[in-house]
Coordinates of C-alpha atoms in Angstrom, one line a residue:
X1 CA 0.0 0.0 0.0
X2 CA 1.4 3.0 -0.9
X3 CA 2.1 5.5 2.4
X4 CA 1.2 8.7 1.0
X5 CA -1.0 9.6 -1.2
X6 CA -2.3 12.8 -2.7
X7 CA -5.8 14.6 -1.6
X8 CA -8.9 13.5 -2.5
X9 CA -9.6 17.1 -3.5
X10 CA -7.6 16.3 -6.6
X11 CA -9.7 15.2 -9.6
X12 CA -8.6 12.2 -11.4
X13 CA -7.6 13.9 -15.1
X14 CA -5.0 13.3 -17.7
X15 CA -1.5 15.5 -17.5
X16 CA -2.1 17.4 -20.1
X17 CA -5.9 18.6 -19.0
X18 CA -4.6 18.7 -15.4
X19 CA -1.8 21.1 -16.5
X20 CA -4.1 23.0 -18.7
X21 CA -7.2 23.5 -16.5
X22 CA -4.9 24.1 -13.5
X23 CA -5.5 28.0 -13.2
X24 CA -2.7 29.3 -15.4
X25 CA -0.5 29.0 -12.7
X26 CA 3.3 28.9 -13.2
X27 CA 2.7 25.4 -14.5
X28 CA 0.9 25.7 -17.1
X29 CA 3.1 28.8 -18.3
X30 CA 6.0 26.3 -18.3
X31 CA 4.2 23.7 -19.9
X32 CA 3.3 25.8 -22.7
X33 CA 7.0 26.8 -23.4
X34 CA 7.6 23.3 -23.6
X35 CA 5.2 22.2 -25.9
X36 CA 6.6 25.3 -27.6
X37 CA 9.8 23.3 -27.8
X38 CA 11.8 25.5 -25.3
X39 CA 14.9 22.8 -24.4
X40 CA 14.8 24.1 -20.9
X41 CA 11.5 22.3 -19.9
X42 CA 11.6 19.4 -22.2
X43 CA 12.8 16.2 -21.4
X44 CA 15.2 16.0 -24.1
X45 CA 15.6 12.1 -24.9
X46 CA 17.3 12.9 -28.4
X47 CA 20.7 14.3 -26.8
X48 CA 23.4 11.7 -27.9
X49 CA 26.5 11.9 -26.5
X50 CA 30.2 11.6 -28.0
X51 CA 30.4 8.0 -28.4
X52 CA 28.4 4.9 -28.2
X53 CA 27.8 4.6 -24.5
X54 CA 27.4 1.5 -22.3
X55 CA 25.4 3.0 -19.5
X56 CA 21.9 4.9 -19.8
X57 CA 22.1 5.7 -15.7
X58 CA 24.1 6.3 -12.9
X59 CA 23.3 5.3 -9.1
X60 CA 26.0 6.8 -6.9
X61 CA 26.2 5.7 -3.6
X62 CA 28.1 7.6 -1.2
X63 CA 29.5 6.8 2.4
X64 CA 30.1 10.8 4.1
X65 CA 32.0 10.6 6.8
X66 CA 35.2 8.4 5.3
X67 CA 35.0 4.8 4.6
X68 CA 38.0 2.4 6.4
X69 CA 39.3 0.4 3.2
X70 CA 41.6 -1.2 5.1
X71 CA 38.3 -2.5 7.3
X72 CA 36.7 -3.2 4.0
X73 CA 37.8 -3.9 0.6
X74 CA 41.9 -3.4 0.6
X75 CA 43.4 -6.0 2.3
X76 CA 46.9 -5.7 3.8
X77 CA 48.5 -8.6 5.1
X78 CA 51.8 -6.9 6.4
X79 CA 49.8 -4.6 8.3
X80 CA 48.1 -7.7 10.0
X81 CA 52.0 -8.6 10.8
X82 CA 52.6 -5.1 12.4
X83 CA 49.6 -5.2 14.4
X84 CA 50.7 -3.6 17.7
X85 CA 54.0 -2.2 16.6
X86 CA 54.4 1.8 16.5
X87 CA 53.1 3.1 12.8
X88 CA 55.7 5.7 13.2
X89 CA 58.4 4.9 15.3
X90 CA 60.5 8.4 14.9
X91 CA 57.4 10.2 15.8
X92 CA 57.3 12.8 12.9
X93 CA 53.7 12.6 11.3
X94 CA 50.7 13.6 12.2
X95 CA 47.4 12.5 10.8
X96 CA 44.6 15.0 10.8
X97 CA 43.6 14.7 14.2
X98 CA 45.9 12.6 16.0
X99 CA 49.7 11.6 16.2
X100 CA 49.9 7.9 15.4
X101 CA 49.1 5.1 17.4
X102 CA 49.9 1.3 16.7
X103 CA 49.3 -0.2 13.3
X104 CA 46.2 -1.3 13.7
X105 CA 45.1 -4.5 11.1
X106 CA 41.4 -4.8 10.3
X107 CA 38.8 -5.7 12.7
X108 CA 37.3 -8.4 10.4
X109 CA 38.8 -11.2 9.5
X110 CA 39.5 -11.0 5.0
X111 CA 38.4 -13.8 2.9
X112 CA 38.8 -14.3 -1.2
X113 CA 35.2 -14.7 -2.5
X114 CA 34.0 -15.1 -6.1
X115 CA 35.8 -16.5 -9.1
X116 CA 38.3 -13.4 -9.2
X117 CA 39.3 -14.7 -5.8
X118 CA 38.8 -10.9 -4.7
X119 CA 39.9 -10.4 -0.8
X120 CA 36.6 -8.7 0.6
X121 CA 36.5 -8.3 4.9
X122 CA 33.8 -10.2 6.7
X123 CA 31.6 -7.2 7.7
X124 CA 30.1 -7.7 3.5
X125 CA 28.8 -11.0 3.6
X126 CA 26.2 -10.2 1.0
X127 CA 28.4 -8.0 -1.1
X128 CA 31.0 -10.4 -1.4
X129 CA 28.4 -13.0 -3.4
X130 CA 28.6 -9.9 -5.8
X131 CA 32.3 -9.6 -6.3
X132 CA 32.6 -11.0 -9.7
X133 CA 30.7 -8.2 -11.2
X134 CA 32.2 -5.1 -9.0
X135 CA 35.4 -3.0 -10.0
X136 CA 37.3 -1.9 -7.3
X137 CA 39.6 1.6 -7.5
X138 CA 42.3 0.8 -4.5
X139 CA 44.5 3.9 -5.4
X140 CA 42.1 6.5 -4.6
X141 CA 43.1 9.7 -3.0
X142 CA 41.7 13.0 -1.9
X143 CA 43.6 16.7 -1.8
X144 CA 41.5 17.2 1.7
X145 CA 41.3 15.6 5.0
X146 CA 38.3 18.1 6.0
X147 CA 35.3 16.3 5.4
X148 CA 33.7 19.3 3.5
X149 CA 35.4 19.9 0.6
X150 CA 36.7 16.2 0.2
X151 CA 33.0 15.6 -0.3
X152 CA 32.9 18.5 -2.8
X153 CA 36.2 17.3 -4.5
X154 CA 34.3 13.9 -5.0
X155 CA 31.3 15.0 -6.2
X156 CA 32.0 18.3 -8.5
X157 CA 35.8 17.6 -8.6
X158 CA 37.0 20.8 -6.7
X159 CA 37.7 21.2 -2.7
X160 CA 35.9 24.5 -2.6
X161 CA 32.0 25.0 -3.1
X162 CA 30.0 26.4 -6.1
X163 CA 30.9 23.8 -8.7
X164 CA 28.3 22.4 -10.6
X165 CA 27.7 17.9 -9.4
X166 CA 28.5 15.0 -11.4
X167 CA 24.8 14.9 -11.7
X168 CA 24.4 18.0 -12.9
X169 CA 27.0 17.6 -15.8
X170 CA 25.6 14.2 -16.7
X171 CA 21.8 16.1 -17.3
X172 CA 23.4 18.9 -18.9
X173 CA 25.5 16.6 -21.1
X174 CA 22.3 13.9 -21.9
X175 CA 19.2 15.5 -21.1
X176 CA 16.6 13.4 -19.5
X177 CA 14.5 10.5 -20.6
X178 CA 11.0 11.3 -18.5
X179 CA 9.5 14.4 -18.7
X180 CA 7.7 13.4 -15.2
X181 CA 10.6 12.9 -13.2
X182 CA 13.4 15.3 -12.7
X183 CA 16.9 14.0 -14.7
X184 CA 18.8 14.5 -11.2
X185 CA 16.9 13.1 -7.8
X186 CA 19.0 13.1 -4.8
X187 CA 17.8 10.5 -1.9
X188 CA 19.6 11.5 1.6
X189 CA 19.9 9.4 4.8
X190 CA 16.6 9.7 6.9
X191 CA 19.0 11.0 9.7
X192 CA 20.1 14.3 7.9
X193 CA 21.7 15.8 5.1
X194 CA 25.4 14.9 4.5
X195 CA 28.4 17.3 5.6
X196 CA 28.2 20.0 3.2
X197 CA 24.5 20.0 2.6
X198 CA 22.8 20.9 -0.2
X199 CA 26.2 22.2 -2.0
X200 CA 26.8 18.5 -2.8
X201 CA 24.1 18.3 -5.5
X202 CA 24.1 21.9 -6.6
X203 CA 24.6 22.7 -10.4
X204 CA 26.9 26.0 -9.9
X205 CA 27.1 27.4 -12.7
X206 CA 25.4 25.1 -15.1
X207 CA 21.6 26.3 -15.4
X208 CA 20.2 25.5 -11.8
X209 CA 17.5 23.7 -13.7
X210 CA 20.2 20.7 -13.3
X211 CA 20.4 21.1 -10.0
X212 CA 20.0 17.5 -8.0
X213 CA 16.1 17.4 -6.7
X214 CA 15.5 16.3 -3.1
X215 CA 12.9 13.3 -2.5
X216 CA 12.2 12.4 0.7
X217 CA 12.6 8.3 1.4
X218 CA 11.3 8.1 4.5
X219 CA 8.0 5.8 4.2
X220 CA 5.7 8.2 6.9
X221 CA 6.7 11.5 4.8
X222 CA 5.3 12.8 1.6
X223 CA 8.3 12.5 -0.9
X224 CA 8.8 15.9 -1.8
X225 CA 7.3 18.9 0.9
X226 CA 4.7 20.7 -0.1
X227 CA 3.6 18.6 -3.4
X228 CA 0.1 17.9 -2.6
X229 CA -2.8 21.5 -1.3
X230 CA -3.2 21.2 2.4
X231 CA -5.8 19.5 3.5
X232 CA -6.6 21.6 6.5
X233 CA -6.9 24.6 4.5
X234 CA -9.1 24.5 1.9
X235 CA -9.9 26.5 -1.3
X236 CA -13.0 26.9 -3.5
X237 CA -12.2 25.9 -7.4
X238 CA -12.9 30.1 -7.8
X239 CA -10.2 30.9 -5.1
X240 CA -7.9 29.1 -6.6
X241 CA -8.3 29.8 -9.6
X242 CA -7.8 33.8 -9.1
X243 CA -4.7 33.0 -7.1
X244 CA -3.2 31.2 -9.8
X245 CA -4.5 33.8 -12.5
X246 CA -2.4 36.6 -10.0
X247 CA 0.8 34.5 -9.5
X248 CA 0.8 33.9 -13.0
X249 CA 0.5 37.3 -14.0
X250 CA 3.1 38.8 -11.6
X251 CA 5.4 35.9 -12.8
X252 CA 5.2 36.9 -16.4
X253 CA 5.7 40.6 -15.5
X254 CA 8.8 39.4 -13.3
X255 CA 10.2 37.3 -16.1
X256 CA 10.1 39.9 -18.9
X257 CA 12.0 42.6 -16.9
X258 CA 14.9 39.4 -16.6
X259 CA 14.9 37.9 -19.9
X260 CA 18.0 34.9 -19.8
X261 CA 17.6 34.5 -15.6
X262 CA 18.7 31.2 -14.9
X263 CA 17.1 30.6 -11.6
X264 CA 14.2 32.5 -12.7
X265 CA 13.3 30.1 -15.8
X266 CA 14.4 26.9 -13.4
X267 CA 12.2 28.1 -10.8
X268 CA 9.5 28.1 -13.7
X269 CA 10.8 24.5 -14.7
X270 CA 10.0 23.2 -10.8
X271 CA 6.6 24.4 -11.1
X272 CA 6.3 22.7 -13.9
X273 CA 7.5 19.7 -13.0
X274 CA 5.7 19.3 -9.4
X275 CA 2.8 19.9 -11.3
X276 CA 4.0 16.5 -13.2
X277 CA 5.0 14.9 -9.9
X278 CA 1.8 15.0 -8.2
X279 CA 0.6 12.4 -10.9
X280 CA 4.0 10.1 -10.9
X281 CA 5.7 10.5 -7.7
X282 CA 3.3 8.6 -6.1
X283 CA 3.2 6.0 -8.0
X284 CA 7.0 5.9 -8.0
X285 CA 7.1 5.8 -4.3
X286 CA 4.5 3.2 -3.9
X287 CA 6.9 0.1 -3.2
X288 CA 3.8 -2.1 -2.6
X289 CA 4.0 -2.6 -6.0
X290 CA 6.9 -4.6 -5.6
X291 CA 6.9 -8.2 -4.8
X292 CA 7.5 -9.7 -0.9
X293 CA 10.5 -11.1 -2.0
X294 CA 12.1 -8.2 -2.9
X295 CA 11.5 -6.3 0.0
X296 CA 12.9 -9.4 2.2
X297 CA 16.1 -8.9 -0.3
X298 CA 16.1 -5.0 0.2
X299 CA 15.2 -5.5 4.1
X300 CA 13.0 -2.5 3.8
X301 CA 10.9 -3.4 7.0
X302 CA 13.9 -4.1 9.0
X303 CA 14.3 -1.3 11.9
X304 CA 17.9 -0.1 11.3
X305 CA 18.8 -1.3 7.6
X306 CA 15.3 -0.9 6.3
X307 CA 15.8 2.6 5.5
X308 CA 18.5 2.4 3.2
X309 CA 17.2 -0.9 1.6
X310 CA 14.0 1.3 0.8
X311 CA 16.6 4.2 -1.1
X312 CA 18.0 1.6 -2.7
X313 CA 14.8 0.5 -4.3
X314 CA 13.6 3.9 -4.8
X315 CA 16.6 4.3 -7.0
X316 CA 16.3 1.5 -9.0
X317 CA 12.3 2.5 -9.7
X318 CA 13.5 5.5 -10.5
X319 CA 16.3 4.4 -13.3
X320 CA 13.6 1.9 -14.6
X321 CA 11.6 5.0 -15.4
X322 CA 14.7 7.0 -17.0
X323 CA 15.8 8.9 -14.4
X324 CA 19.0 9.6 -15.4
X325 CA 21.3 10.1 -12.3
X326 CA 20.6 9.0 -9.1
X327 CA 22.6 9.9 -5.8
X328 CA 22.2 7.7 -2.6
X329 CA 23.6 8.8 0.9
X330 CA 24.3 6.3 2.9
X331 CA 24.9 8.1 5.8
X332 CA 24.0 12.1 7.1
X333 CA 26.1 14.9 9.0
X334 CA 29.0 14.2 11.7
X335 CA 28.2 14.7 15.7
X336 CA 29.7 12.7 18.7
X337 CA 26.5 13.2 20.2
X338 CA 24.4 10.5 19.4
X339 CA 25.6 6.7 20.8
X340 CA 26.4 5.5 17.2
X341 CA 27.5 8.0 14.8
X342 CA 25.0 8.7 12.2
X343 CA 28.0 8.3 9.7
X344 CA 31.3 6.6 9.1
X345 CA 33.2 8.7 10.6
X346 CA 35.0 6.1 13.7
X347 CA 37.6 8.5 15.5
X348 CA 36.4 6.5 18.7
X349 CA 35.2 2.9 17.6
X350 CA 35.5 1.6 14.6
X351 CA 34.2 -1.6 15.0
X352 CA 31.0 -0.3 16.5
X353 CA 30.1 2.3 14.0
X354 CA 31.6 0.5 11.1
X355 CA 29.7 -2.2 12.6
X356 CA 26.5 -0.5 12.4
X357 CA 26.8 0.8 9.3
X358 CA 28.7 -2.3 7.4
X359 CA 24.9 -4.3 7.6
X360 CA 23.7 -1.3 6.4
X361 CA 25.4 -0.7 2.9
X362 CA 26.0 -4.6 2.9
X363 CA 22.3 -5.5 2.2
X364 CA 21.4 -2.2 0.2
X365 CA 24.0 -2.4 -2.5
X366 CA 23.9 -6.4 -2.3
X367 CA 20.4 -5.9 -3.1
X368 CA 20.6 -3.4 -5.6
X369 CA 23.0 -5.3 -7.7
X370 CA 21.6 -8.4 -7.7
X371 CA 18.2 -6.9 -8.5
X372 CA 19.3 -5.1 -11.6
X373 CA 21.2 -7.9 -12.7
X374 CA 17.6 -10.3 -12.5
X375 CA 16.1 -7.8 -14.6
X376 CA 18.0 -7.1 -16.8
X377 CA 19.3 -4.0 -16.1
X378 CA 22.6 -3.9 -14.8
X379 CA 24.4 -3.4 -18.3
X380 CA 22.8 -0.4 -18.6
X381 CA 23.3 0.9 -15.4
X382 CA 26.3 1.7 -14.1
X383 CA 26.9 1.8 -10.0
X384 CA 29.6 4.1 -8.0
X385 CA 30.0 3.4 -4.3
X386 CA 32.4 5.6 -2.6
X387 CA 33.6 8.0 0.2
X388 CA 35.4 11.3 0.3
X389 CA 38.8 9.6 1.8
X390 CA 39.3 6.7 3.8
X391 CA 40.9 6.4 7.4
X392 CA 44.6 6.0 8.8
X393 CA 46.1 2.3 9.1
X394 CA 47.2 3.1 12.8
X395 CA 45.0 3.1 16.0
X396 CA 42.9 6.1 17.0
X397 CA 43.3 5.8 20.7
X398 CA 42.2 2.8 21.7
X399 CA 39.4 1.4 18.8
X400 CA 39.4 4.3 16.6
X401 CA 41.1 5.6 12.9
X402 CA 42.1 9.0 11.7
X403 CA 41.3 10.7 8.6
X404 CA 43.3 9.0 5.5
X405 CA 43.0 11.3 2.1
X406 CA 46.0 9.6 1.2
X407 CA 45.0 6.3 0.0
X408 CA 40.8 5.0 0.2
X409 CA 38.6 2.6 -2.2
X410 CA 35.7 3.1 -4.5
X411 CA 33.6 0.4 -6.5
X412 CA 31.9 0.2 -9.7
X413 CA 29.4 -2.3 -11.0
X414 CA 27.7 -2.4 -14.5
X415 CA 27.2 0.1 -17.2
X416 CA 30.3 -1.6 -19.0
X417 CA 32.4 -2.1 -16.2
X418 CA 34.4 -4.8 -16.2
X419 CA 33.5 -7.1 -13.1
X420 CA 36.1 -8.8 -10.8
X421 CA 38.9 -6.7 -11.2
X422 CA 41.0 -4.0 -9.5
X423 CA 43.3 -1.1 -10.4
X424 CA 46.1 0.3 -8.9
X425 CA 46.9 -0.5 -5.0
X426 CA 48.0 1.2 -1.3
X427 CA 51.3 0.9 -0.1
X428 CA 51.3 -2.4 2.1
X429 CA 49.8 -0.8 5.2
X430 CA 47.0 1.0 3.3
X431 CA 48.8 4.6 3.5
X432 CA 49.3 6.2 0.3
X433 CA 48.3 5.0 -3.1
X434 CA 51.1 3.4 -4.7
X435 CA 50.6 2.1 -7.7
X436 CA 48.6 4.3 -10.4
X437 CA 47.6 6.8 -7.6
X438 CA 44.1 7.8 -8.7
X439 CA 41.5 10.7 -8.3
X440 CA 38.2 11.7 -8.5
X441 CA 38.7 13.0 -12.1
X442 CA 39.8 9.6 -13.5
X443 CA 36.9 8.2 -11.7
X444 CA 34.6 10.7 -13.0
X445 CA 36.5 10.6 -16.6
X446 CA 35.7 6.9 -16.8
X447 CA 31.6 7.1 -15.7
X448 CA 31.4 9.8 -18.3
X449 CA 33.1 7.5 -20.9
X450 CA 30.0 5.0 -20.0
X451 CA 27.6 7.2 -20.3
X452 CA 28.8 8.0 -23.7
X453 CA 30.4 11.3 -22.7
X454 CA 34.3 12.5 -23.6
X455 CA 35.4 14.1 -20.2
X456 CA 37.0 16.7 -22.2
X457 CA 34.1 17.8 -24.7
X458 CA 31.9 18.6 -22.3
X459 CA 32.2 21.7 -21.2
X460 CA 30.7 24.8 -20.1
X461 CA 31.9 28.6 -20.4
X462 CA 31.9 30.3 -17.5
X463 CA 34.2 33.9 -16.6
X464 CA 36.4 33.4 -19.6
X465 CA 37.5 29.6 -19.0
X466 CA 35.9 26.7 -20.5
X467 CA 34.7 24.5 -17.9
X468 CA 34.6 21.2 -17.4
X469 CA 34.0 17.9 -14.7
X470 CA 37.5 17.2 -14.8
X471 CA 38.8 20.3 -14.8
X472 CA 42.5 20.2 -16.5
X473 CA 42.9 16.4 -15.0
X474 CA 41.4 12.9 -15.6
X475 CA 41.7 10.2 -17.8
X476 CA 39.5 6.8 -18.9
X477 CA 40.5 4.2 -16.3
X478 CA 40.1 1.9 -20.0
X479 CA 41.1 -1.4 -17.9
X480 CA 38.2 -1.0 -15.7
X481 CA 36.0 -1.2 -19.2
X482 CA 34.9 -4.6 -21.2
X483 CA 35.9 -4.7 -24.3
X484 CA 39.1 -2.2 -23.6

């Protein structure tokens, strides 16, 4: 049964009459431009892209608050050798908020799962069955250690704020396939918005119209605020009617004096669209659709993973209906104050917070791959898991790790990428990179390739400089590929 649906008040009617006959609000203004053929409003399926691509969408999943590979997917046995021993036994480094402590080998035992043979730590028992068709990026780094712009860096490619997100350069470079959903949806953690907030999804200076749209997850909330009329305050058909007719006309007035305003015509757009969304986000959010058996595989009733399992699924509905770039947060802003964290960031205890939230990605992503690969959908869509650094190989006082922006992991499954392999490597404690140290730009360089996109053609101008994801960096990671 679905958990929220829209008021009664609202007559059953086709989109097009209910956009119509809707007052002449703001809606229907944009929804004439676009059946005038303005690009802004349409959804603009006929955009190709540079080359044949392997991937029609992108589900990123992201883990704020810095990931332990060496608790995870990079497994270093000479650190399990040093265990105890002093990381730095002349006592000249410092990590970002601590001097080192003890090397400190992972708190779950490693095992080699799948035909690759790919070494994966106990606390994915799920996402190791899945090994075989994951990619895994073990020379990762970051240029911060501040949680902030490292989450910036990963997501727009730049350590300071204002840059337009991978999201938003994938709809500006594509377009989107369903007019009724927005191109970019953004699905945070019930607990709270990641460190950095809203910046994370914003489209800088790329028309805000491709800025990442919010939906709420959370089964006992309507998905976006504000979409349906109140149902404690009522209008007559004449009332609103005339309010329309006035916000229209002070609209157009507004417009004309500011012919070219971005925000002004993607402020236009969302009316527009919300005016779409009360027919189809309902029915997108309405997981009683779906079958018992793949909510037990999603866990969506269960009390602490439930929530994620149900993003998860949301994302996959929403890719099965051409939404073209998804982002999943698996995990919300830092605070010391709660008795887990509501993130991964483990200064204090690792194996209680990773812990926590190990089962948590564990069945989601499990889940989500081996649900798109039953339907037939994983070759078109390619998954990114990752986090904006990783965390120090030596203690943390007693159970906890430091900040690492010197070596972390991050996966990819489907959309072309080659499963059961690995590129580049940390040093043998899990450090520094070593071997083909990597950034975000080669990661985003390589989903751009997928999606049929040349990292370096798509650009924007903006102040005299041709913009771009990747900024002056990046290349194809081509061994990650089939058929490289």
């Amino acid at each position: 049964m679905s958990e929220y649906q829209p008021s009664e008040n609202v007559p059953a009617m086709s989109r097009r009459r209910f956009l119509l006959e809707s007052g002449g609000g703001l809606g229907a203004v944009a929804f004439a431009s676009m059946l005038a053929g303005d690009p802004l409003h349409a959804a603009d399926s006929t955009k190709t892209g540079h080359h044949p691509a392997t991937a029609k969408n992108v589900i990123q999943i992201f883990c704020p608050g810095g990931l332990s590979h060496v608790d995870t997917w990079d497994y270093r046995p000479v650190l399990e050798k040093r265990a105890g021993k002093p990381f730095d036994p002349d006592g000249k480094l410092t990590f970002f908020a601590s001097k080192p402590g003890n090397c400190q080998p992972s708190f779950w035992k490693f095992r080699q799962h799948g035909e690759c043979g790919k070494w994966m730590s106990d606390l994915f028992p799920h996402l190791s069955r899945c090994v075989d068709d994951m990619a895994f990026i073990h020379s990762m780094q970051s240029k911060s250690a501040l949680h902030g712009p490292a989450m910036f860096m990963m997501n727009s490619g730049f350590i300071r704020p204002g840059f337009p997100a991978m999201g938003s350069w994938v709809t500006y470079g594509l377009g989107s396939e369903n007019e009724n959903m927005p191109a970019f949806v953004v699905l945070p953690d019930p607990r709270g918005l990641p460190p950095g907030g809203v910046i994370n999804w914003g489209a800088g200076f790329l028309p805000a119209v491709h800025q990442g749209t919010v939906i709420e997850s959370a089964k006992d909330k309507p998905p976006i605020a504000d979409l349906f009329p109140s149902q404690g305050f009522p209008l007559s058909e004449a009332s609103e009617d005339d309010s329309r007719a006035f916000l229209q006309a002070m609209n157009r007035h507004h417009a004309e004096q500011r012919p070219g305003d971005s925000m002004l015509e993607a402020r236009i757009a969302s009316y527009e669209l919300a005016a779409k969304l009360q027919l189809s986000a309902p029915q997108v959010m309405d997981l009683s659709q779906e079958t018992q058996a793949t909510h037990q595989m999603y866990a969506t009733e269960h009390e602490e993973i439930g929530s994620f399992g149900r993003q998860c699924l949301l994302a996959r509905r929403m890719v099965e209906r051409g939404v073209r770039f998804v982002q999943v947060f698996c995990g919300a802003e830092n605070t010391t104050a709660e008795k887990i964290r509501p993130n991964w960031d483990s200064h204090e205890d690792l194996p209680r917070d990773h812990g926590y939230w190990g089962a948590i990605l564990d069945r989601g992503a499990s889940a989500l791959i081996t649900d798109l690969k039953q339907r037939g959908m994983l070759d078109s869509t390619l998954i990114i898991c990752t986090s904006e650094f990783g965390r120090q190989p030596a203690a943390q006082g007693g159970k906890g790790r430091d900040h690492n922006p010197g070596a972390f992991t991050s996966w990819m499954a489907g959309g072309g990428i080659q499963g059961g392999v690995s590129y580049g490597q940390s040093d043998e404690l899990g450090f520094q990179a070593l071997d083909h140290p990597t950034y975000c730009y080669d990661l985003h360089a390589t989903a751009l390739h997928a999606l049929g996109l040349d990292h370096e053609r798509l650009t924007y101008y903006q102040n005299g400089i041709m913009r771009r994801l990747t900024d002056v960096h990046g290349h194809v990671l081509a061994s990650l590929l089939k058929n490289s």
